[in-house]
CSV table of C-alpha atoms in Angstrom, one decimal:
chain,number,residue,atom,x,y,z
A,1,UNK,CA,164.4,150.1,230.7
A,2,UNK,CA,164.7,150.1,227.3
A,3,UNK,CA,168.6,149.7,225.8
A,4,UNK,CA,170.1,152.7,224.6
A,5,UNK,CA,171.3,152.5,220.9
A,6,UNK,CA,175.9,153.1,221.4
A,7,UNK,CA,177.1,151.6,218.0
A,8,UNK,CA,175.8,151.7,214.3
A,9,UNK,CA,176.6,147.8,213.2
A,10,UNK,CA,175.7,148.5,209.6
A,11,UNK,CA,178.4,151.6,209.9
A,12,UNK,CA,181.0,148.6,210.8
A,13,UNK,CA,179.7,146.3,208.0
A,14,UNK,CA,179.6,148.6,205.6
A,15,UNK,CA,183.5,150.3,206.6
A,16,UNK,CA,185.0,146.7,206.3
A,17,UNK,CA,183.4,145.7,202.8
A,18,UNK,CA,185.0,148.9,201.9
A,19,UNK,CA,188.6,147.6,203.0
A,20,UNK,CA,188.1,144.2,201.3
A,21,UNK,CA,188.0,142.6,198.1
A,22,UNK,CA,184.2,140.9,197.4
A,23,UNK,CA,185.2,137.6,197.2
A,24,UNK,CA,187.2,138.2,200.9
A,25,UNK,CA,183.6,139.0,203.1
A,26,UNK,CA,181.1,136.4,203.4
A,27,UNK,CA,178.8,135.5,205.9
A,28,UNK,CA,177.7,132.4,208.3
A,29,UNK,CA,174.2,133.9,208.9
A,30,UNK,CA,171.8,137.0,210.0
A,31,UNK,CA,170.6,137.5,213.4
A,32,UNK,CA,166.9,138.5,213.1
A,33,UNK,CA,165.5,140.3,216.2
A,34,UNK,CA,163.6,143.2,217.2
A,35,UNK,CA,162.8,144.7,213.3
A,36,UNK,CA,166.6,144.3,213.2
A,37,UNK,CA,168.9,142.0,211.0
A,38,UNK,CA,172.4,141.3,211.4
A,39,UNK,CA,174.9,139.2,208.8
A,40,UNK,CA,177.1,137.4,210.9
A,41,UNK,CA,180.5,138.4,209.1
A,42,UNK,CA,183.0,136.5,208.4
A,43,UNK,CA,186.4,137.5,206.5
A,44,UNK,CA,189.1,134.9,204.6
A,45,UNK,CA,192.6,136.4,203.8
A,46,UNK,CA,195.2,134.2,201.8
A,47,UNK,CA,192.3,131.7,200.6
A,48,UNK,CA,194.6,128.0,200.9
A,49,UNK,CA,197.3,128.4,202.5
A,50,UNK,CA,199.3,126.1,204.5
A,51,UNK,CA,198.8,127.6,207.7
A,52,UNK,CA,195.1,128.5,209.5
A,53,UNK,CA,194.6,131.1,211.8
A,54,UNK,CA,191.4,131.7,213.5
A,55,UNK,CA,190.8,135.4,214.9
A,56,UNK,CA,187.8,136.6,216.5
A,57,UNK,CA,186.1,139.5,218.3
A,58,UNK,CA,182.8,141.0,219.8
A,59,UNK,CA,181.2,137.5,221.7
A,60,UNK,CA,180.5,140.3,224.9
A,61,UNK,CA,179.3,142.8,223.3
A,62,UNK,CA,180.5,145.5,225.5
A,63,UNK,CA,184.3,144.5,224.6
A,64,UNK,CA,184.2,146.4,221.9
A,65,UNK,CA,188.4,147.0,221.7
A,66,UNK,CA,188.7,143.9,219.4
A,67,UNK,CA,185.9,144.9,217.4
A,68,UNK,CA,188.1,147.9,216.2
A,69,UNK,CA,191.1,146.0,216.5
A,70,UNK,CA,190.0,143.8,213.7
A,71,UNK,CA,188.8,146.9,211.7
A,72,UNK,CA,191.9,148.6,212.2
A,73,UNK,CA,194.2,145.5,210.7
A,74,UNK,CA,192.0,144.6,208.2
A,75,UNK,CA,191.7,148.5,207.2
A,76,UNK,CA,195.3,149.2,207.5
A,77,UNK,CA,196.1,145.7,205.8
A,78,UNK,CA,198.2,144.7,208.7
A,79,UNK,CA,198.1,141.7,207.3
A,80,UNK,CA,200.8,142.2,204.3
A,81,UNK,CA,203.3,140.3,206.0
A,82,UNK,CA,202.1,137.0,206.8
A,83,UNK,CA,199.1,136.5,204.1
A,84,UNK,CA,201.9,134.1,202.5
A,85,UNK,CA,202.0,131.8,205.1
A,86,UNK,CA,199.0,132.0,206.4
A,87,UNK,CA,195.2,131.7,205.8
A,88,UNK,CA,193.6,134.0,207.7
A,89,UNK,CA,189.4,133.2,208.9
A,90,UNK,CA,188.8,136.7,210.9
A,91,UNK,CA,185.1,136.7,212.5
A,92,UNK,CA,184.8,140.6,213.6
A,93,UNK,CA,181.7,140.4,215.9
A,94,UNK,CA,180.0,137.8,216.9
A,95,UNK,CA,177.3,139.4,219.1
A,96,UNK,CA,176.1,142.1,216.6
A,97,UNK,CA,173.3,143.3,218.7
A,98,UNK,CA,174.8,143.4,222.4
A,99,UNK,CA,177.8,145.3,220.0
A,100,UNK,CA,175.1,147.8,219.1
A,101,UNK,CA,173.7,148.0,222.6
A,102,UNK,CA,176.5,147.7,224.8
A,103,UNK,CA,175.8,145.2,226.5
A,104,UNK,CA,177.5,141.4,227.2
A,105,UNK,CA,174.7,139.2,226.7
A,106,UNK,CA,172.9,139.1,222.9
A,107,UNK,CA,169.4,139.9,222.8
A,108,UNK,CA,168.0,136.6,224.4
A,109,UNK,CA,169.7,137.9,227.0
A,110,UNK,CA,172.5,135.3,226.5
A,111,UNK,CA,176.2,134.9,227.3
A,112,UNK,CA,177.4,133.4,224.0
A,113,UNK,CA,181.0,132.4,225.1
A,114,UNK,CA,178.7,129.6,227.8
A,115,UNK,CA,176.5,128.2,225.2
A,116,UNK,CA,179.1,125.7,223.0
A,117,UNK,CA,178.0,123.1,224.8
A,118,UNK,CA,174.7,123.7,225.3
A,119,UNK,CA,171.8,121.2,223.2
A,120,UNK,CA,170.1,124.4,222.0
A,121,UNK,CA,173.1,127.1,221.7
A,122,UNK,CA,171.6,130.6,220.1
A,123,UNK,CA,171.2,131.6,216.9
A,124,UNK,CA,175.1,133.4,217.0
A,125,UNK,CA,176.4,129.9,218.3
A,126,UNK,CA,174.8,127.8,215.5
A,127,UNK,CA,176.4,130.0,213.1
A,128,UNK,CA,179.7,129.7,214.4
A,129,UNK,CA,180.3,126.2,215.5
A,130,UNK,CA,180.8,124.8,211.7
A,131,UNK,CA,183.7,127.4,211.6
A,132,UNK,CA,185.1,125.9,214.4
A,133,UNK,CA,184.4,122.5,214.3
A,134,UNK,CA,187.7,123.5,210.5
A,135,UNK,CA,190.8,123.2,212.8
A,136,UNK,CA,193.2,125.8,212.9
A,137,UNK,CA,196.4,125.3,213.8
A,138,UNK,CA,195.9,128.9,215.6
A,139,UNK,CA,193.2,130.3,217.5
A,140,UNK,CA,192.9,134.0,218.7
A,141,UNK,CA,190.1,135.7,220.4
A,142,UNK,CA,190.2,138.9,221.2
A,143,UNK,CA,188.4,140.2,225.1
A,144,UNK,CA,188.9,143.0,227.4
A,145,UNK,CA,188.7,143.0,231.1
A,146,UNK,CA,187.1,146.4,232.3
A,147,UNK,CA,188.1,146.3,235.2
A,148,UNK,CA,191.7,144.8,235.1
A,149,UNK,CA,194.8,145.9,235.8
A,150,UNK,CA,196.6,145.1,232.8
A,151,UNK,CA,196.5,142.6,229.9
A,152,UNK,CA,196.5,138.8,230.7
A,153,UNK,CA,195.6,136.0,228.2
A,154,UNK,CA,194.4,132.6,228.6
A,155,UNK,CA,196.1,129.5,226.8
A,156,UNK,CA,195.3,126.0,225.6
A,157,UNK,CA,196.6,123.6,222.9
A,158,UNK,CA,198.2,120.8,222.3
A,159,UNK,CA,201.4,121.9,220.3
A,160,UNK,CA,203.2,121.5,223.0
A,161,UNK,CA,204.8,125.5,222.7
A,162,UNK,CA,201.7,127.3,223.9
A,163,UNK,CA,203.3,128.6,226.9
A,164,UNK,CA,206.6,129.9,225.4
A,165,UNK,CA,203.8,131.9,222.5
A,166,UNK,CA,202.2,133.4,225.4
A,167,UNK,CA,205.0,134.6,226.9
A,168,UNK,CA,206.4,136.3,223.8
A,169,UNK,CA,203.3,138.0,222.8
A,170,UNK,CA,202.7,139.2,226.2
A,171,UNK,CA,206.6,140.3,226.1
A,172,UNK,CA,205.8,142.5,223.0
A,173,UNK,CA,202.3,143.7,224.1
A,174,UNK,CA,203.3,145.2,227.6
A,175,UNK,CA,205.6,147.6,225.8
A,176,UNK,CA,202.4,149.4,225.1
A,177,UNK,CA,199.8,148.5,227.7
A,178,UNK,CA,201.0,147.5,231.7
A,179,UNK,CA,200.7,143.2,232.0
A,180,UNK,CA,197.9,141.8,234.6
A,181,UNK,CA,200.8,140.1,236.9
A,182,UNK,CA,198.0,138.9,239.6
A,183,UNK,CA,198.5,135.3,241.3
A,184,UNK,CA,194.8,135.2,240.5
A,185,UNK,CA,192.8,136.7,237.5
A,186,UNK,CA,189.2,137.0,237.5
A,187,UNK,CA,189.2,134.0,240.0
A,188,UNK,CA,191.7,132.0,238.2
A,189,UNK,CA,195.2,130.9,238.8
A,190,UNK,CA,197.5,133.0,237.0
A,191,UNK,CA,201.2,133.0,236.1
A,192,UNK,CA,202.6,136.5,235.1
A,193,UNK,CA,200.1,137.2,233.4
A,194,UNK,CA,199.1,133.4,231.9
A,195,UNK,CA,196.3,131.6,232.4
A,196,UNK,CA,196.0,127.8,230.8
A,197,UNK,CA,193.4,126.7,231.0
A,198,UNK,CA,191.9,122.4,230.0
A,199,UNK,CA,190.2,121.2,227.2
A,200,UNK,CA,187.0,119.0,227.0
A,201,UNK,CA,184.9,117.8,230.0
A,202,UNK,CA,186.7,119.2,232.4
A,203,UNK,CA,184.9,122.4,231.8
A,204,UNK,CA,181.9,121.2,232.3
A,205,UNK,CA,178.7,122.2,230.7
A,206,UNK,CA,179.4,125.9,230.1
A,207,UNK,CA,182.1,125.3,226.8
A,208,UNK,CA,182.9,128.7,226.3
A,209,UNK,CA,184.2,129.2,222.5
A,210,UNK,CA,187.3,128.5,222.7
A,211,UNK,CA,187.5,125.3,223.8
A,212,UNK,CA,184.6,123.5,221.7
A,213,UNK,CA,187.5,125.2,219.6
A,214,UNK,CA,190.5,123.2,221.0
A,215,UNK,CA,187.8,120.2,221.3
A,216,UNK,CA,187.3,120.1,217.3
A,217,UNK,CA,191.1,119.8,216.5
A,218,UNK,CA,192.6,122.9,216.9
A,219,UNK,CA,196.4,123.3,217.5
A,220,UNK,CA,196.5,126.3,219.3
A,221,UNK,CA,194.0,129.0,221.3
A,222,UNK,CA,194.9,131.5,223.1
A,223,UNK,CA,191.9,134.0,224.3
A,224,UNK,CA,193.5,137.1,224.5
A,225,UNK,CA,192.4,139.9,227.2
A,226,UNK,CA,193.5,143.5,227.2
A,227,UNK,CA,192.4,146.2,229.5
A,228,UNK,CA,189.2,148.8,229.8
A,229,UNK,CA,191.2,151.0,231.7
A,230,UNK,CA,192.9,152.6,229.4
A,231,UNK,CA,192.3,154.3,226.3
A,232,UNK,CA,191.1,152.2,223.1
A,233,UNK,CA,193.7,153.6,221.0
A,234,UNK,CA,196.1,151.3,223.3
A,235,UNK,CA,193.6,148.4,224.3
A,236,UNK,CA,193.2,148.5,219.9
A,237,UNK,CA,197.8,148.5,219.7
A,238,UNK,CA,197.4,145.5,222.2
A,239,UNK,CA,195.3,143.6,220.8
A,240,UNK,CA,197.8,144.4,217.4
A,241,UNK,CA,200.4,143.9,218.9
A,242,UNK,CA,199.5,140.3,219.9
A,243,UNK,CA,198.4,139.6,216.7
A,244,UNK,CA,201.3,140.1,214.9
A,245,UNK,CA,203.8,138.5,217.2
A,246,UNK,CA,201.4,135.4,217.3
A,247,UNK,CA,201.5,135.1,214.0
A,248,UNK,CA,204.9,136.1,213.6
A,249,UNK,CA,206.5,133.3,216.2
A,250,UNK,CA,203.7,130.6,215.7
A,251,UNK,CA,206.0,127.3,215.9
A,252,UNK,CA,205.8,125.1,212.6
């Protein structure tokens, strides 16, 4: 069955370019498939500031709320309050083909978020890996769970304060969206909306991006899962609040 074109990645690129200065946006490379060329975008704000944050979205193409949250974050300049302290790297859409055609996987039918330890990773992953090898203080991955009853997150890191910050994030997010308080979420043990992940070999051979990020020296990583059962406006707002809370409350 032929894929249906759902979203316009070029329109996303054009809008982001219009929101930024020329030197704030670059590319990690280009993804070329079936007559389409997709630049893989990278945005850097506050270049050279002492604390480094990474915010990414769209590694699963059918989880568009994170992409739209970054679009709004940049368009409304939501970073203004923290840009004197943080250097913020944003990867707005890591799976452009999946974003356009509303597919979790890329054009090769690969789940990019399971390919970070592959001996032959997809091109998207190859383009992303060098960024993740430069350690960040804080990494935030914006995801979306189509069936979850509410917002939840995965956390991992080395600061000793990851759980406290995770709780702070959820305490602010619950003002706009319910939390998923199930004791088991997506097959994982959860506590009040928080799933704690390990790092490295304990995760087997199919590393997600978060594990790769932690394994290469980043201090803390949060995979933020909004719920697809709510309106897009609510899903965007929940991610924006989570980003703001994480940046403002990250321990110094």
